[in-house]
Amino acid sequence: MTKLRRSITAISEVMTSAPLTVRPDLSVRALVTLFEGHDRDGFPVVSTDGILRGIVTKLDLLRMLRPDPDLSTPDYETLASRKVEDIMRTGVITVEPGDPVAAAVELMIETRLHILPVVQRGGGSPVLVGLVSQGDLLRVLIPEE
């Protein structure tokens, strides 16, 4: 059995700290600009106090822009003025910094998620402290040559 590239056991060691986030009141137009300017599959949605409220992905945008059965597309100008909170997903699957890397791998495989928000619960609302992606995990799991 091959060992991990480094002796890494916790998500805190592989996650991206202070990831790029969006606010619930951000316009969809501004969100599209963020997706165009950053190579990301999604963004955590946080309140001003850092509480995780949801996640918004490119798939959420596609759902919103889905053509109807006669292939008419929705009016983009109307949709672009909507807010992230209108299209984001709540009830997000998360991990905590101390969770094992293997747990994040299993969650991503089972759910087909590309990213997982990393939150600190501490008895209250989940505060976003990082983000772990499939790429973060692959960098750890693929042995160095």
Short mmCIF file of C-alpha atoms in Angstrom, two decimals:
data_model
loop_
_atom_site.label_atom_id
_atom_site.label_comp_id
_atom_site.label_asym_id
_atom_site.label_seq_id
_atom_site.Cartn_x
_atom_site.Cartn_y
_atom_site.Cartn_z
CA MET A 1 0.00 0.00 0.00
CA THR A 2 1.34 3.43 -0.96
CA LYS A 3 1.66 6.01 1.78
CA LEU A 4 0.39 9.57 1.49
CA ARG A 5 2.81 11.95 -0.17
CA ARG A 6 3.39 13.59 3.18
CA SER A 7 2.23 12.62 6.62
CA ILE A 8 -1.02 14.52 6.37
CA THR A 9 -4.02 13.42 8.30
CA ALA A 10 -6.25 16.45 8.88
CA ILE A 11 -8.18 18.57 6.42
CA SER A 12 -6.68 21.69 8.02
CA GLU A 13 -3.34 20.69 6.48
CA VAL A 14 -4.62 20.61 2.89
CA MET A 15 -7.47 23.12 2.79
CA THR A 16 -7.35 26.56 1.27
CA SER A 17 -7.64 29.03 4.12
CA ALA A 18 -9.60 32.24 3.58
CA PRO A 19 -11.16 31.15 0.27
CA LEU A 20 -12.88 33.57 -2.07
CA THR A 21 -16.50 33.88 -0.94
CA VAL A 22 -19.64 35.70 -2.01
CA ARG A 23 -22.43 37.35 -0.06
CA PRO A 24 -26.09 36.34 -0.40
CA ASP A 25 -27.02 39.79 -1.76
CA LEU A 26 -24.48 39.69 -4.62
CA SER A 27 -26.15 39.99 -8.02
CA VAL A 28 -26.07 37.05 -10.41
CA ARG A 29 -24.40 39.39 -12.94
CA ALA A 30 -21.51 39.98 -10.51
CA LEU A 31 -21.36 36.25 -9.79
CA VAL A 32 -20.96 35.50 -13.50
CA THR A 33 -18.08 37.99 -13.60
CA LEU A 34 -16.44 36.20 -10.66
CA PHE A 35 -16.76 32.84 -12.40
CA GLU A 36 -15.22 34.34 -15.55
CA GLY A 37 -12.30 35.79 -13.60
CA HIS A 38 -11.53 32.82 -11.34
CA ASP A 39 -11.07 29.17 -12.14
CA ARG A 40 -13.57 27.91 -9.57
CA ASP A 41 -16.47 25.46 -9.67
CA GLY A 42 -18.28 27.28 -6.88
CA PHE A 43 -18.13 29.79 -4.09
CA PRO A 44 -19.18 29.50 -0.46
CA VAL A 45 -21.89 32.01 0.41
CA VAL A 46 -21.27 33.70 3.76
CA SER A 47 -22.91 36.41 5.80
CA THR A 48 -20.94 39.47 6.89
CA ASP A 49 -19.96 37.67 10.12
CA GLY A 50 -18.48 34.68 8.26
CA ILE A 51 -21.37 32.29 8.84
CA LEU A 52 -21.77 29.80 6.00
CA ARG A 53 -25.20 30.31 4.43
CA GLY A 54 -24.85 28.09 1.38
CA ILE A 55 -22.88 27.43 -1.75
CA VAL A 56 -23.34 28.60 -5.32
CA THR A 57 -21.86 26.70 -8.26
CA LYS A 58 -21.71 26.87 -12.02
CA LEU A 59 -24.35 24.15 -12.00
CA ASP A 60 -26.70 26.50 -10.12
CA LEU A 61 -26.21 29.06 -12.89
CA LEU A 62 -26.95 26.43 -15.52
CA ARG A 63 -30.15 25.45 -13.72
CA MET A 64 -31.25 29.07 -13.73
CA LEU A 65 -30.45 29.48 -17.44
CA ARG A 66 -31.92 26.14 -18.52
CA PRO A 67 -33.91 26.46 -21.74
CA ASP A 68 -37.53 25.36 -21.59
CA PRO A 69 -38.79 22.44 -23.76
CA ASP A 70 -39.18 24.63 -26.87
CA LEU A 71 -35.53 25.76 -26.42
CA SER A 72 -36.43 29.29 -25.43
CA THR A 73 -33.92 30.66 -22.99
CA PRO A 74 -34.95 32.80 -20.03
CA ASP A 75 -34.39 36.53 -20.25
CA TYR A 76 -30.80 36.97 -19.09
CA GLU A 77 -31.21 40.61 -18.06
CA THR A 78 -34.01 39.70 -15.68
CA LEU A 79 -32.07 36.75 -14.27
CA ALA A 80 -28.82 38.73 -13.95
CA SER A 81 -30.48 41.15 -11.56
CA ARG A 82 -31.44 38.34 -9.18
CA LYS A 83 -29.34 37.69 -6.07
CA VAL A 84 -27.08 34.78 -5.18
CA GLU A 85 -29.46 33.89 -2.34
CA ASP A 86 -32.11 33.16 -5.00
CA ILE A 87 -30.05 30.44 -6.66
CA MET A 88 -27.64 29.15 -3.99
CA ARG A 89 -28.01 25.80 -2.29
CA THR A 90 -28.46 25.65 1.44
CA GLY A 91 -27.99 22.58 3.61
CA VAL A 92 -24.42 22.28 2.40
CA ILE A 93 -22.29 19.24 3.16
CA THR A 94 -19.29 20.44 5.14
CA VAL A 95 -16.23 19.14 6.94
CA GLU A 96 -14.30 20.46 9.92
CA PRO A 97 -10.57 21.27 10.06
CA GLY A 98 -9.78 18.31 12.30
CA ASP A 99 -11.63 15.77 10.15
CA PRO A 100 -9.41 13.21 8.42
CA VAL A 101 -8.48 13.66 4.77
CA ALA A 102 -10.03 10.25 4.10
CA ALA A 103 -13.43 11.56 5.23
CA ALA A 104 -13.32 14.37 2.66
CA VAL A 105 -12.30 11.91 -0.06
CA GLU A 106 -15.23 9.62 0.79
CA LEU A 107 -17.69 12.52 0.87
CA MET A 108 -16.55 13.77 -2.53
CA ILE A 109 -16.78 10.33 -4.08
CA GLU A 110 -20.22 9.59 -2.62
CA THR A 111 -21.74 13.02 -3.36
CA ARG A 112 -19.80 13.87 -6.54
CA LEU A 113 -19.01 17.28 -5.07
CA HIS A 114 -15.95 19.16 -6.33
CA ILE A 115 -15.49 21.32 -3.25
CA LEU A 116 -16.36 21.09 0.43
CA PRO A 117 -16.56 24.08 2.74
CA VAL A 118 -14.52 23.68 5.92
CA VAL A 119 -16.33 25.10 8.94
CA GLN A 120 -15.70 25.57 12.62
CA ARG A 121 -18.88 24.94 14.56
CA GLY A 122 -17.78 25.57 18.14
CA GLY A 123 -21.29 25.17 19.51
CA GLY A 124 -22.80 27.82 17.28
CA SER A 125 -23.40 28.57 13.64
CA PRO A 126 -20.88 27.17 11.14
CA VAL A 127 -18.13 29.73 10.51
CA LEU A 128 -16.29 29.22 7.23
CA VAL A 129 -12.56 28.72 7.82
CA GLY A 130 -11.52 27.16 4.52
CA LEU A 131 -12.35 25.14 1.46
CA VAL A 132 -11.06 21.76 0.32
CA SER A 133 -11.18 20.80 -3.36
CA GLN A 134 -10.61 17.61 -5.29
CA GLY A 135 -7.32 19.11 -6.47
CA ASP A 136 -6.20 19.76 -2.87
CA LEU A 137 -6.80 16.11 -2.03
CA LEU A 138 -5.15 14.78 -5.19
CA ARG A 139 -2.00 16.80 -4.45
CA VAL A 140 -1.73 14.96 -1.13
CA LEU A 141 -2.76 11.50 -2.29
CA ILE A 142 -0.57 11.19 -5.41
CA PRO A 143 2.89 10.06 -4.30
CA GLU A 144 5.90 12.19 -5.18
CA GLU A 145 8.29 10.68 -7.67
#
